[in-house]
Backbone as a printed PyTorch tensor [residue, N CA C, xyz], in Angstrom:
tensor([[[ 33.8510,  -0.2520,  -3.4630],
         [ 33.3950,  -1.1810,  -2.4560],
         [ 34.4210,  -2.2690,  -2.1850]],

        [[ 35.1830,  -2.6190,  -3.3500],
         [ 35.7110,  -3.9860,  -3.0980],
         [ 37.1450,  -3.1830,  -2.3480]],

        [[ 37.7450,  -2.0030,  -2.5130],
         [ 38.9440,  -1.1050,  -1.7310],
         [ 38.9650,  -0.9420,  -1.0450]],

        [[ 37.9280,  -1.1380,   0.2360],
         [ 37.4240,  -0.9530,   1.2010],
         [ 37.8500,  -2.1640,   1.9940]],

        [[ 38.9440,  -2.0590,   2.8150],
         [ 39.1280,  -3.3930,   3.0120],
         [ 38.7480,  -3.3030,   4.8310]],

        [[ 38.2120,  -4.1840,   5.2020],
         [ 37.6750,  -4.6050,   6.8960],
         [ 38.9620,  -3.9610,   7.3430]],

        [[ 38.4970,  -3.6120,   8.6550],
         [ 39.8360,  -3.6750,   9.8070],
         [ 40.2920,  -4.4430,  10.2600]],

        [[ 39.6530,  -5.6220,  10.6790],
         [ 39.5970,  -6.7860,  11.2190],
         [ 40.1360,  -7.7540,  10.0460]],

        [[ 40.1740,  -7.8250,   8.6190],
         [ 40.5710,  -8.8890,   7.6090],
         [ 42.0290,  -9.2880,   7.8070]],

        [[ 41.9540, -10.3710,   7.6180],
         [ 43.4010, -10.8130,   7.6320],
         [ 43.7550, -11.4620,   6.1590]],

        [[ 44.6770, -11.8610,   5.7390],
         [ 45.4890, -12.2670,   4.7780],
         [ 44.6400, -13.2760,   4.2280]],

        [[ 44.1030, -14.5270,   5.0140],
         [ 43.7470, -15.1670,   4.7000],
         [ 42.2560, -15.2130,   4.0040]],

        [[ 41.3560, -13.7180,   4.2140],
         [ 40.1450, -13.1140,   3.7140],
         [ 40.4490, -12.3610,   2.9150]],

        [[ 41.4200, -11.9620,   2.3520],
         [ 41.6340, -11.1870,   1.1360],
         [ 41.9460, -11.5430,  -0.1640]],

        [[ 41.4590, -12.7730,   0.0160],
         [ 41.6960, -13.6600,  -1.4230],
         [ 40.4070, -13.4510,  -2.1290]],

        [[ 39.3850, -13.0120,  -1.4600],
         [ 38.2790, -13.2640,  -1.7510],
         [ 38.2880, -12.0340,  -3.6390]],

        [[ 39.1160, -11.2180,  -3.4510],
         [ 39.3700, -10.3840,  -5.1990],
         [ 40.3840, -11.0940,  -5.9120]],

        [[ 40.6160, -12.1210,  -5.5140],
         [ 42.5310, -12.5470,  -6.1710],
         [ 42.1450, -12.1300,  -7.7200]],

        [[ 41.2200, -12.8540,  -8.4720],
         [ 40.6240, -12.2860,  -9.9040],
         [ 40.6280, -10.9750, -10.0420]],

        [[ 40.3270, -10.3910,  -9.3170],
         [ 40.3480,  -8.9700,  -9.2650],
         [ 41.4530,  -7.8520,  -9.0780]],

        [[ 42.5340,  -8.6510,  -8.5450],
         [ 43.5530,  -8.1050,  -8.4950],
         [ 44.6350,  -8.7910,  -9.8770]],

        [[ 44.5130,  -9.5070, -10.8740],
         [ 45.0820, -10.4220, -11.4330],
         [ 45.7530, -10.7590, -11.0610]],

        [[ 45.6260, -11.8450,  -9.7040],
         [ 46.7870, -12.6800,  -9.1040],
         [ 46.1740, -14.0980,  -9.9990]],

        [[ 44.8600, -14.7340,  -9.9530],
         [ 44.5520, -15.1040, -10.8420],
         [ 44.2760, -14.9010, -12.4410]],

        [[ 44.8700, -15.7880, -13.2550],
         [ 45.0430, -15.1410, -14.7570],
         [ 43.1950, -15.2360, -15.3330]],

        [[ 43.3440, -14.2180, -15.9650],
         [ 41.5220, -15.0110, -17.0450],
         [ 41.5920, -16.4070, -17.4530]],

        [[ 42.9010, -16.7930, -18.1670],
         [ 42.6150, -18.0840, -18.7680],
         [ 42.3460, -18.6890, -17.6460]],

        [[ 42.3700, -18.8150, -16.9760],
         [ 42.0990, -19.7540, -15.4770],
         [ 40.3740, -19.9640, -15.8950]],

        [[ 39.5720, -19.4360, -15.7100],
         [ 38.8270, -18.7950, -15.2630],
         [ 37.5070, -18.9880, -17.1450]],

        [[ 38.5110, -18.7850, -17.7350],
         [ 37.7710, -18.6210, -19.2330],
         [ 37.1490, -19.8160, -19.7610]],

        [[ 35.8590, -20.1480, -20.2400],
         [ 35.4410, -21.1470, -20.5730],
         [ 35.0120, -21.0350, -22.5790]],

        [[ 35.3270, -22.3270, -23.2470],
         [ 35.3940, -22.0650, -24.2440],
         [ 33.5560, -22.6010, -24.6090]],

        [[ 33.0210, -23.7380, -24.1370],
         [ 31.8260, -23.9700, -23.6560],
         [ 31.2560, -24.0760, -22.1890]],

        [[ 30.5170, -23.9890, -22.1940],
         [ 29.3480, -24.1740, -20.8090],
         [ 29.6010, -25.2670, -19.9040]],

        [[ 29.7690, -26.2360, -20.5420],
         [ 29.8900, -27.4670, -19.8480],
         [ 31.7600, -27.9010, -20.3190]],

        [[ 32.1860, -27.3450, -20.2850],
         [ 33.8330, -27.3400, -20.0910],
         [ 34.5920, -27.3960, -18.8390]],

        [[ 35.6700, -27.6160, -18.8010],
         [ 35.8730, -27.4010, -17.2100],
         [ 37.4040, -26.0340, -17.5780]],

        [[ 37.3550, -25.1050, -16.3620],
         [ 38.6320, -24.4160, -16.4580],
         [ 39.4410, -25.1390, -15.6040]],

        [[ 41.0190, -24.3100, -15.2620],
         [ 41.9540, -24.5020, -13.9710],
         [ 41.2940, -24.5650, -12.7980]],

        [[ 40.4300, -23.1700, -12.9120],
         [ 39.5510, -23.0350, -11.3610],
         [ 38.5080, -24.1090, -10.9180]],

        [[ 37.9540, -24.7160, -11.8580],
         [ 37.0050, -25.8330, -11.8380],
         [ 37.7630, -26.8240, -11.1120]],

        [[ 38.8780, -27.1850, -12.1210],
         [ 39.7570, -28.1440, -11.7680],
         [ 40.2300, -28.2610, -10.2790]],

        [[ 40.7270, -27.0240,  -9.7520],
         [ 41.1740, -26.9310,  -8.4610],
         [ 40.3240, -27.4980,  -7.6140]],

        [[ 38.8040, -26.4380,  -7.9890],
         [ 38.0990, -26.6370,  -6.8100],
         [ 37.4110, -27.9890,  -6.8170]],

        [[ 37.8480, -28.8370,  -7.4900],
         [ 36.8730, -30.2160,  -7.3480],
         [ 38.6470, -31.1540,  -7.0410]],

        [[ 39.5830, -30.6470,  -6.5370],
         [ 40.3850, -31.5400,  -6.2170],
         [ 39.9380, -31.8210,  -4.6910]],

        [[ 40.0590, -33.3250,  -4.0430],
         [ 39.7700, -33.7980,  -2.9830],
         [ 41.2890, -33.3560,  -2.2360]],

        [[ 41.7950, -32.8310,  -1.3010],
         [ 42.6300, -32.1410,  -0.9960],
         [ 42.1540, -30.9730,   0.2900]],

        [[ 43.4400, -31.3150,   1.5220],
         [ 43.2830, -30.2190,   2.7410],
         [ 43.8860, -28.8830,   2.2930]],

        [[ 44.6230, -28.8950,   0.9790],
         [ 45.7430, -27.8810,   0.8830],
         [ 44.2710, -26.9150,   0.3810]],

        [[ 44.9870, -24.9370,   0.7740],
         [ 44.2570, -24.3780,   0.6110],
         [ 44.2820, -23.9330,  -1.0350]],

        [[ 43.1590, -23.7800,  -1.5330],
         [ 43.2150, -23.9970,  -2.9560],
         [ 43.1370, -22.5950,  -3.9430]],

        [[ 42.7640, -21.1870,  -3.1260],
         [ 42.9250, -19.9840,  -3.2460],
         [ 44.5890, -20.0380,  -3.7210]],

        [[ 45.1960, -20.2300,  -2.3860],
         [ 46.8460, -20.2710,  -2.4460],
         [ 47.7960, -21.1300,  -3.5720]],

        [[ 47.0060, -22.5910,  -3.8260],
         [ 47.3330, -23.2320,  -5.0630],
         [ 46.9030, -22.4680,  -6.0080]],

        [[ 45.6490, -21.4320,  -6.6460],
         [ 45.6610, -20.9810,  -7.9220],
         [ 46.3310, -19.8730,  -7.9490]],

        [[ 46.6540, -19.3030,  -6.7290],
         [ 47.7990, -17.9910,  -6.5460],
         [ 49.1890, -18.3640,  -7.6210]],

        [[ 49.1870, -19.9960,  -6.3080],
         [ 50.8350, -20.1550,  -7.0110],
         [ 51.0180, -20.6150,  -8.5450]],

        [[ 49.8490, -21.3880,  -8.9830],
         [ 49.7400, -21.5330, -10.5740],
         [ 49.2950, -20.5470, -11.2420]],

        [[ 49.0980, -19.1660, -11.0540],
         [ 49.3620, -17.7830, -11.5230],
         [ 50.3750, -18.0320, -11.8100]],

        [[ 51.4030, -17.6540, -10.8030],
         [ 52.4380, -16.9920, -10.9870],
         [ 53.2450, -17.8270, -12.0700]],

        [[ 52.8760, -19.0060, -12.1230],
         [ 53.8540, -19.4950, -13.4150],
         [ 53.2220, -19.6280, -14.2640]],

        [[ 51.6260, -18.9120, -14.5710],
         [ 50.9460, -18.8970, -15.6090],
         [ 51.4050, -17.1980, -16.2020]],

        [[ 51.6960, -16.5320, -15.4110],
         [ 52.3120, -14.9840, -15.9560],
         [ 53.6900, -15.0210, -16.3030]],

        [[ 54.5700, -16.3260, -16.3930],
         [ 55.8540, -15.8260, -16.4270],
         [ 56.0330, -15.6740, -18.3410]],

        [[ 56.5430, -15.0380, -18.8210],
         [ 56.9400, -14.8310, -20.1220],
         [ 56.6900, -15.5210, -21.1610]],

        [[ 57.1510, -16.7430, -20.8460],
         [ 57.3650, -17.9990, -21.6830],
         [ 56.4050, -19.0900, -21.3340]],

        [[ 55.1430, -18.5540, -20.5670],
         [ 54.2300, -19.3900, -20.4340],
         [ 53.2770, -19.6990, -21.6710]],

        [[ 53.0110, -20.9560, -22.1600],
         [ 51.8780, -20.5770, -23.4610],
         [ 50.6050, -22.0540, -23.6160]],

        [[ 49.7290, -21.8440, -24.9760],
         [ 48.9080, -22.1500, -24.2940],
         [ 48.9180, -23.7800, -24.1900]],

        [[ 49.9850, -24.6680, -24.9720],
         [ 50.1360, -26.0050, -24.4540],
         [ 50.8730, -25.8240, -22.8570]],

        [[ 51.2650, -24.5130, -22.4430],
         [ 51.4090, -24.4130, -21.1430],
         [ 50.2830, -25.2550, -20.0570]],

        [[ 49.2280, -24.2340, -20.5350],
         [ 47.9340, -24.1810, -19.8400],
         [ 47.7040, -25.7200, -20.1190]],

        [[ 47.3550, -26.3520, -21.4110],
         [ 47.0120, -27.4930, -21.3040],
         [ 47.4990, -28.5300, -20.5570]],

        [[ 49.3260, -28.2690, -20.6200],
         [ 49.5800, -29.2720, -19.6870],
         [ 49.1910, -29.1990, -17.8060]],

        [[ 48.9720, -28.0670, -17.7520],
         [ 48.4900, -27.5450, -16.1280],
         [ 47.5690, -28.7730, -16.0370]],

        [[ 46.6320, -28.3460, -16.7640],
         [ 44.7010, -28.6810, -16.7650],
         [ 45.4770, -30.0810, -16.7960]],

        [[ 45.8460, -30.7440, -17.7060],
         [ 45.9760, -32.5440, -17.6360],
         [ 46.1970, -32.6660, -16.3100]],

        [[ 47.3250, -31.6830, -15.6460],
         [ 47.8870, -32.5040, -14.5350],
         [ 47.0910, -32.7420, -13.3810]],

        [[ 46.5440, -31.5850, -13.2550],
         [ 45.2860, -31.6600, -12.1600],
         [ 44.1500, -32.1230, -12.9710]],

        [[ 43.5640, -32.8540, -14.1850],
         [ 42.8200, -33.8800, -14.1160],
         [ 43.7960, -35.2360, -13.6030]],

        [[ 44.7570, -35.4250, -13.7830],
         [ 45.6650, -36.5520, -13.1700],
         [ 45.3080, -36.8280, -11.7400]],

        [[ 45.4740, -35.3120, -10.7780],
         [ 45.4680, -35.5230,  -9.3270],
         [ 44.0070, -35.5240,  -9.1980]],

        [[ 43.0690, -35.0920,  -9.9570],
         [ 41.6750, -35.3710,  -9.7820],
         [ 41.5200, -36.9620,  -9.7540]],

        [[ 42.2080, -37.4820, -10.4910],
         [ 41.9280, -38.7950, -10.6080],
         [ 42.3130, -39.8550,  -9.7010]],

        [[ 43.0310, -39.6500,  -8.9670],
         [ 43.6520, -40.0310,  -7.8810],
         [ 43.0760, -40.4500,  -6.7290]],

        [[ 43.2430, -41.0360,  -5.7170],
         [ 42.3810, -41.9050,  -4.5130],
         [ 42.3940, -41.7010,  -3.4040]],

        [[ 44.4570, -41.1670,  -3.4120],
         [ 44.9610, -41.2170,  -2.2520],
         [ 45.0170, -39.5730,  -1.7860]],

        [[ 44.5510, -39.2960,  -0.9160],
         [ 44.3880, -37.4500,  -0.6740],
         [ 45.7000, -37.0800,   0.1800]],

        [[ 46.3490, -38.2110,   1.0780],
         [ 47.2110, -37.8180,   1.3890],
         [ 48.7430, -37.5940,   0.6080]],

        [[ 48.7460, -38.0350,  -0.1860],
         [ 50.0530, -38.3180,  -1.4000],
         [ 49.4820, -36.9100,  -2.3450]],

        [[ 48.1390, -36.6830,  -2.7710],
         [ 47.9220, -35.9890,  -3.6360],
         [ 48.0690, -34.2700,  -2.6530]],

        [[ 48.1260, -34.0980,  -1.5650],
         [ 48.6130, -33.1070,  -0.5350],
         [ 50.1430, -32.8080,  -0.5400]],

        [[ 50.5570, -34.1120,  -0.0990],
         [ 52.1140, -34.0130,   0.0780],
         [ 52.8880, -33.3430,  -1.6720]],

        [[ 51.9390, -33.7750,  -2.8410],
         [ 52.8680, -33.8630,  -3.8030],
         [ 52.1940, -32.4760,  -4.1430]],

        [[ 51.1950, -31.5260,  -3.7880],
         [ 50.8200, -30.1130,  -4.3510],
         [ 51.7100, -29.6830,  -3.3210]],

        [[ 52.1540, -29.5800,  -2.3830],
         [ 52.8570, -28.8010,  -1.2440],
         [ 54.2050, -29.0020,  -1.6170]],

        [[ 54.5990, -30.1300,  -2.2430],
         [ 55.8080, -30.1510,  -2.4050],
         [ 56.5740, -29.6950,  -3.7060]],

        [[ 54.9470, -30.1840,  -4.9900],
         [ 55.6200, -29.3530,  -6.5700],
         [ 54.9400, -28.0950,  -6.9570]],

        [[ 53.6020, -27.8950,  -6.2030],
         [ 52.6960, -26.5950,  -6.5080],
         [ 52.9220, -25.9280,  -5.6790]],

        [[ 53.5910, -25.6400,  -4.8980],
         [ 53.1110, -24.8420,  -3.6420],
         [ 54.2770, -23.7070,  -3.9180]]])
């Protein structure tokens, strides 16, 4: 069902498996408790126009590179609680487009 892709889909509707294709990693995604937060949590509660499918795409890809590990991951998660924390949406745009993107 999910191989089956529309005729009509475009690029921008085919994110909808990224997990499924492991463009997104598990650890993203993996919770150690219930009330924890992951990467994906993290993303999706950033206040931000940038598209956020495409931000966990691109923090894949440097979550698969070789030498990624798991104070890797931790420092990810701090950073985007950092930009979570933040006020300004336009600075916190300019600076994912310009160091995440």
């Amino acid at each position: 069902m999910l191989a089956d892709v529309p005729s009509d889909a475009t690029d921008d509707n085919l994110y909808v498996s990224a997990l499924l294709r492991d463009v997104i990693p598990p650890a993203f995604v993996r919770l150690d408790d219930p009330d924890n937060e992951s990467v994906v949590t993290k993303v999706m509660r950033l206040e931000t126009d940038v598209n956020k499918i495409k931000l966990l795409v691109s923090l894949g890809r440097v979550a698969r590179q070789d030498d990624f590990t798991a104070d890797d991951l931790g420092s990810m998660e701090g950073a985007l609680d950092t930009l979570n924390e933040l006020d300004d949406n336009e600075n916190i745009d300019q600076y994912i487009e310009a160091k995440l993107l």
